[in-house]
Amino acid sequence: MKLAPLDSIQNAHEDSLWTAAWVRSDGDKPVLLLTGGLDETVRLWDPTKLTCLHTNTGHCLGVVSVTAHPNRRIAASASLDSFIRVFEVDTNNTIATLEAPPSEVWQLQFCPDGSTLAAAGGGSSSVKLWDTTQWQLVATLSIPRQGGSQPSDKSGSKKFVLSVAWNTDGRLLACGSVDGTISVFDVARAKFLHFLEGHCMPVRSLVFSPSLHDSRILFSGSDDGHVHVYDAEGKTLLTSLSGHASWVLSVDVSPDGAAVATGSSDKTVKLWDLKMRAATQTLTNHTDQVWSVAFGPPSRIDVRSCMLASVSDDKSISFYQYS
């Protein structure tokens, strides 16, 4: 496996880029990339022509997360302004605006069947779930205090939630906190299951294995410089990957489940072979922190091949071919 560098887009935004998400192809509609950043905009890109198709405004502070719905037609963005904006991908028409209290909207992700949008709840010590038909808040999954069964209160044991991920069949949801813990929930029962421990600093990125056979395998990236691989149901730390010189800001798993890509504040992107449990490539396209790495959908020609995108504080997007 390898990453072959393709093209880069310099000055893709007017300021730091913080987040990226792919929009899958559908019929004659191509694969596209969404990016968001400190300049308060969300931009839609054609990765083959390296052109910006839309610049979406509507937020009044930096955009911390973008995510695309499985049906391709809609996407959502979250901002430091505490609003989530749901919009049509092709037209940028606003579908819904969801408001949360200050510092209570961070990373977003649609569930695999598209019926629910999850938002890492920041200072609320919870994950908030909205249904995607009426855009109503349908559940708040609260993290209990460690050592107790009650949800976090204001006694100083509160967990600030930065990251969120659904597993492939939508049964499990995990969220990562500033204190280094990961909380796992049974979504159907709205039940907290357990904590996953091992990190000692903020967990900024989470992703489950794309394989239904390995749907309980969870990858996490932390400011402690490590990537952890957990059995999220069995509550087991399976392996730890280390090699970055600083914070791991983003982690994503390849569609074939064989590799993980990471972005770091050490300005590099690394590709990790999961069988070897080692980094096989370090890419140095960026000149500043790499806030997000994202594997695209599998190629129609070769299902083991896809694109990877990385975005950075240096205002650029880099594209790579994974094969």
Short mmCIF file of C-alpha atoms in Angstrom, two decimals, residues 7-213:
data_model
loop_
_atom_site.label_atom_id
_atom_site.label_comp_id
_atom_site.label_asym_id
_atom_site.label_seq_id
_atom_site.Cartn_x
_atom_site.Cartn_y
_atom_site.Cartn_z
CA ASP A 7 -1.96 17.99 -6.70
CA SER A 8 -2.31 20.61 -4.00
CA ILE A 9 -4.48 23.70 -3.85
CA GLN A 10 -2.66 26.62 -2.22
CA ASN A 11 -4.66 29.38 -0.49
CA ALA A 12 -7.78 27.22 -0.69
CA HIS A 13 -9.30 29.37 2.08
CA GLU A 14 -8.40 32.82 3.33
CA ASP A 15 -7.23 31.38 6.63
CA SER A 16 -6.48 28.04 8.34
CA LEU A 17 -8.36 24.93 7.13
CA TRP A 18 -9.70 22.83 9.99
CA THR A 19 -11.95 20.16 8.51
CA ALA A 20 -12.64 18.12 5.34
CA ALA A 21 -15.23 15.56 4.26
CA TRP A 22 -15.93 13.75 0.99
CA VAL A 23 -19.24 13.79 -0.88
CA ARG A 24 -19.66 10.47 -2.67
CA SER A 25 -20.50 10.17 -6.37
CA ASP A 26 -24.03 9.38 -7.50
CA GLY A 27 -24.85 8.55 -11.11
CA ASP A 28 -23.27 11.27 -13.23
CA LYS A 29 -22.44 13.42 -10.20
CA PRO A 30 -18.74 13.18 -9.32
CA VAL A 31 -16.97 12.74 -5.99
CA LEU A 32 -16.49 16.16 -4.34
CA LEU A 33 -14.70 17.48 -1.26
CA LEU A 34 -16.08 19.82 1.42
CA THR A 35 -13.69 21.93 3.51
CA GLY A 36 -14.20 24.36 6.37
CA GLY A 37 -11.97 26.69 8.31
CA LEU A 38 -11.19 29.77 10.31
CA ASP A 39 -12.44 32.11 7.55
CA GLU A 40 -16.04 31.11 8.49
CA THR A 41 -16.76 29.51 5.10
CA VAL A 42 -17.45 26.01 3.77
CA ARG A 43 -16.12 25.36 0.28
CA LEU A 44 -17.02 22.63 -2.20
CA TRP A 45 -14.24 21.34 -4.48
CA ASP A 46 -13.91 19.23 -7.60
CA PRO A 47 -10.71 17.27 -6.79
CA THR A 48 -10.02 16.32 -10.42
CA LYS A 49 -10.27 19.85 -11.81
CA LEU A 50 -8.97 21.46 -8.59
CA THR A 51 -11.74 24.05 -8.80
CA CYS A 52 -13.95 25.56 -6.11
CA LEU A 53 -17.61 25.02 -7.04
CA HIS A 54 -19.19 26.93 -4.14
CA THR A 55 -18.16 29.10 -1.23
CA ASN A 56 -20.82 28.75 1.44
CA THR A 57 -21.27 31.53 3.98
CA GLY A 58 -23.67 31.56 6.90
CA HIS A 59 -21.42 31.09 9.93
CA CYS A 60 -20.01 34.03 11.88
CA LEU A 61 -17.05 32.18 13.45
CA GLY A 62 -14.65 29.45 12.31
CA VAL A 63 -16.03 26.16 10.93
CA VAL A 64 -14.83 23.22 13.06
CA SER A 65 -16.55 20.32 11.27
CA VAL A 66 -18.19 19.35 7.97
CA THR A 67 -19.93 16.07 7.16
CA ALA A 68 -21.85 14.75 4.14
CA HIS A 69 -25.08 12.73 4.31
CA PRO A 70 -24.90 9.20 2.81
CA ASN A 71 -27.49 10.20 0.16
CA ARG A 72 -25.03 12.84 -1.16
CA ARG A 73 -27.71 15.51 -1.47
CA ILE A 74 -27.16 17.27 1.85
CA ALA A 75 -24.31 18.12 4.20
CA ALA A 76 -23.85 19.87 7.55
CA SER A 77 -21.30 22.23 9.04
CA ALA A 78 -20.62 23.17 12.68
CA SER A 79 -19.01 26.39 13.81
CA LEU A 80 -17.59 28.07 16.90
CA ASP A 81 -20.70 30.28 16.64
CA SER A 82 -22.63 27.29 18.15
CA PHE A 83 -24.80 26.78 15.08
CA ILE A 84 -25.07 23.74 12.81
CA ARG A 85 -26.03 24.61 9.24
CA VAL A 86 -27.64 21.88 7.11
CA PHE A 87 -27.55 22.64 3.38
CA GLU A 88 -28.02 21.15 -0.09
CA VAL A 89 -24.65 20.18 -1.54
CA ASP A 90 -25.33 21.23 -5.14
CA THR A 91 -27.21 24.49 -4.50
CA ASN A 92 -26.02 25.58 -1.03
CA ASN A 93 -29.67 26.21 -0.07
CA THR A 94 -30.13 26.13 3.71
CA ILE A 95 -32.32 23.23 4.85
CA ALA A 96 -32.09 23.75 8.62
CA THR A 97 -30.19 25.77 11.20
CA LEU A 98 -29.68 24.00 14.51
CA GLU A 99 -28.68 26.02 17.56
CA ALA A 100 -26.82 24.84 20.65
CA PRO A 101 -25.57 26.67 23.75
CA PRO A 102 -22.06 28.20 23.52
CA SER A 103 -19.19 25.68 23.17
CA GLU A 104 -21.60 22.76 22.72
CA VAL A 105 -21.12 21.92 19.02
CA TRP A 106 -17.88 20.34 17.81
CA GLN A 107 -17.38 17.38 15.46
CA LEU A 108 -20.38 16.19 13.42
CA GLN A 109 -21.17 12.85 11.77
CA PHE A 110 -24.26 11.39 10.10
CA CYS A 111 -25.08 7.81 11.05
CA PRO A 112 -24.58 5.20 8.29
CA ASP A 113 -28.28 5.07 7.30
CA GLY A 114 -28.54 8.86 7.35
CA SER A 115 -31.43 8.99 9.82
CA THR A 116 -29.53 10.82 12.58
CA LEU A 117 -26.91 13.55 12.88
CA ALA A 118 -24.58 13.32 15.90
CA ALA A 119 -22.71 16.29 17.33
CA ALA A 120 -19.92 16.15 19.90
CA GLY A 121 -21.37 18.31 22.65
CA GLY A 122 -18.28 20.11 23.95
CA GLY A 123 -18.91 21.54 27.40
CA SER A 124 -22.24 19.72 27.76
CA SER A 125 -20.36 16.42 28.37
CA SER A 126 -22.67 14.72 25.91
CA VAL A 127 -23.41 13.79 22.32
CA LYS A 128 -26.51 15.38 20.84
CA LEU A 129 -28.59 13.51 18.23
CA TRP A 130 -30.89 15.20 15.68
CA ASP A 131 -33.28 13.34 13.38
CA THR A 132 -32.76 14.21 9.72
CA THR A 133 -36.42 14.41 8.68
CA GLN A 134 -37.76 17.12 11.02
CA TRP A 135 -34.33 18.25 12.34
CA GLN A 136 -35.48 17.87 15.92
CA LEU A 137 -33.16 17.08 18.83
CA VAL A 138 -34.17 13.50 19.65
CA ALA A 139 -31.60 12.44 22.26
CA THR A 140 -28.76 13.67 24.42
CA LEU A 141 -26.31 10.92 25.35
CA SER A 142 -24.67 12.10 28.57
CA ILE A 143 -21.33 10.86 29.85
CA PRO A 144 -21.45 9.69 33.48
CA ARG A 145 -18.82 10.64 36.02
CA GLN A 146 -16.10 8.02 36.18
CA GLY A 147 -16.59 5.91 39.26
CA GLY A 148 -20.27 6.82 39.41
CA SER A 149 -23.41 6.13 37.42
CA GLN A 150 -24.79 9.67 37.25
CA PRO A 151 -24.23 11.94 34.26
CA SER A 152 -21.52 14.55 34.61
CA ASP A 153 -22.43 17.62 36.65
CA LYS A 154 -20.60 20.84 37.43
CA SER A 155 -18.41 19.35 40.16
CA GLY A 156 -15.19 19.52 38.16
CA SER A 157 -15.35 16.00 36.70
CA LYS A 158 -17.03 17.24 33.52
CA LYS A 159 -15.74 15.92 30.18
CA PHE A 160 -15.41 18.34 27.27
CA VAL A 161 -16.38 16.31 24.17
CA LEU A 162 -14.42 17.04 20.96
CA SER A 163 -14.94 14.08 18.62
CA VAL A 164 -17.64 11.59 17.64
CA ALA A 165 -17.92 8.48 15.44
CA TRP A 166 -20.60 5.93 14.50
CA ASN A 167 -19.71 2.32 13.84
CA THR A 168 -20.62 0.80 10.45
CA ASP A 169 -23.98 -0.68 11.44
CA GLY A 170 -25.01 2.35 13.53
CA ARG A 171 -25.31 0.38 16.78
CA LEU A 172 -22.41 2.01 18.59
CA LEU A 173 -21.39 5.62 18.96
CA ALA A 174 -18.10 6.76 20.49
CA CYS A 175 -17.00 10.20 21.61
CA GLY A 176 -13.58 11.50 22.64
CA SER A 177 -12.94 13.99 25.42
CA VAL A 178 -10.32 16.54 26.43
CA ASP A 179 -9.26 14.37 29.40
CA GLY A 180 -8.21 11.52 27.07
CA THR A 181 -11.14 9.18 27.72
CA ILE A 182 -13.41 7.73 25.05
CA SER A 183 -17.06 7.02 25.89
CA VAL A 184 -19.03 4.29 24.10
CA PHE A 185 -22.83 4.26 23.81
CA ASP A 186 -25.46 1.77 22.65
CA VAL A 187 -27.49 4.11 20.46
CA ALA A 188 -30.75 2.14 20.22
CA ARG A 189 -31.01 1.95 24.01
CA ALA A 190 -29.50 5.45 24.50
CA LYS A 191 -27.29 3.70 27.05
CA PHE A 192 -23.75 4.50 28.14
CA LEU A 193 -21.69 1.28 27.97
CA HIS A 194 -18.17 2.06 29.20
CA PHE A 195 -15.05 4.17 28.94
CA LEU A 196 -12.04 3.29 26.81
CA GLU A 197 -8.83 4.42 28.48
CA GLY A 198 -5.20 4.72 27.45
CA HIS A 199 -4.83 8.27 26.18
CA CYS A 200 -3.64 10.96 28.58
CA MET A 201 -4.47 14.05 26.48
CA PRO A 202 -7.40 15.27 24.31
CA VAL A 203 -8.87 12.80 21.80
CA ARG A 204 -9.55 14.97 18.74
CA SER A 205 -10.41 12.29 16.19
CA LEU A 206 -12.21 8.93 16.11
CA VAL A 207 -13.16 6.53 13.31
CA PHE A 208 -14.54 2.99 13.26
CA SER A 209 -13.42 0.28 10.83
CA PRO A 210 -15.49 0.40 7.61
CA SER A 211 -15.84 -3.40 7.58
CA LEU A 212 -19.01 -4.97 8.99
CA HIS A 213 -16.83 -7.87 10.18
#
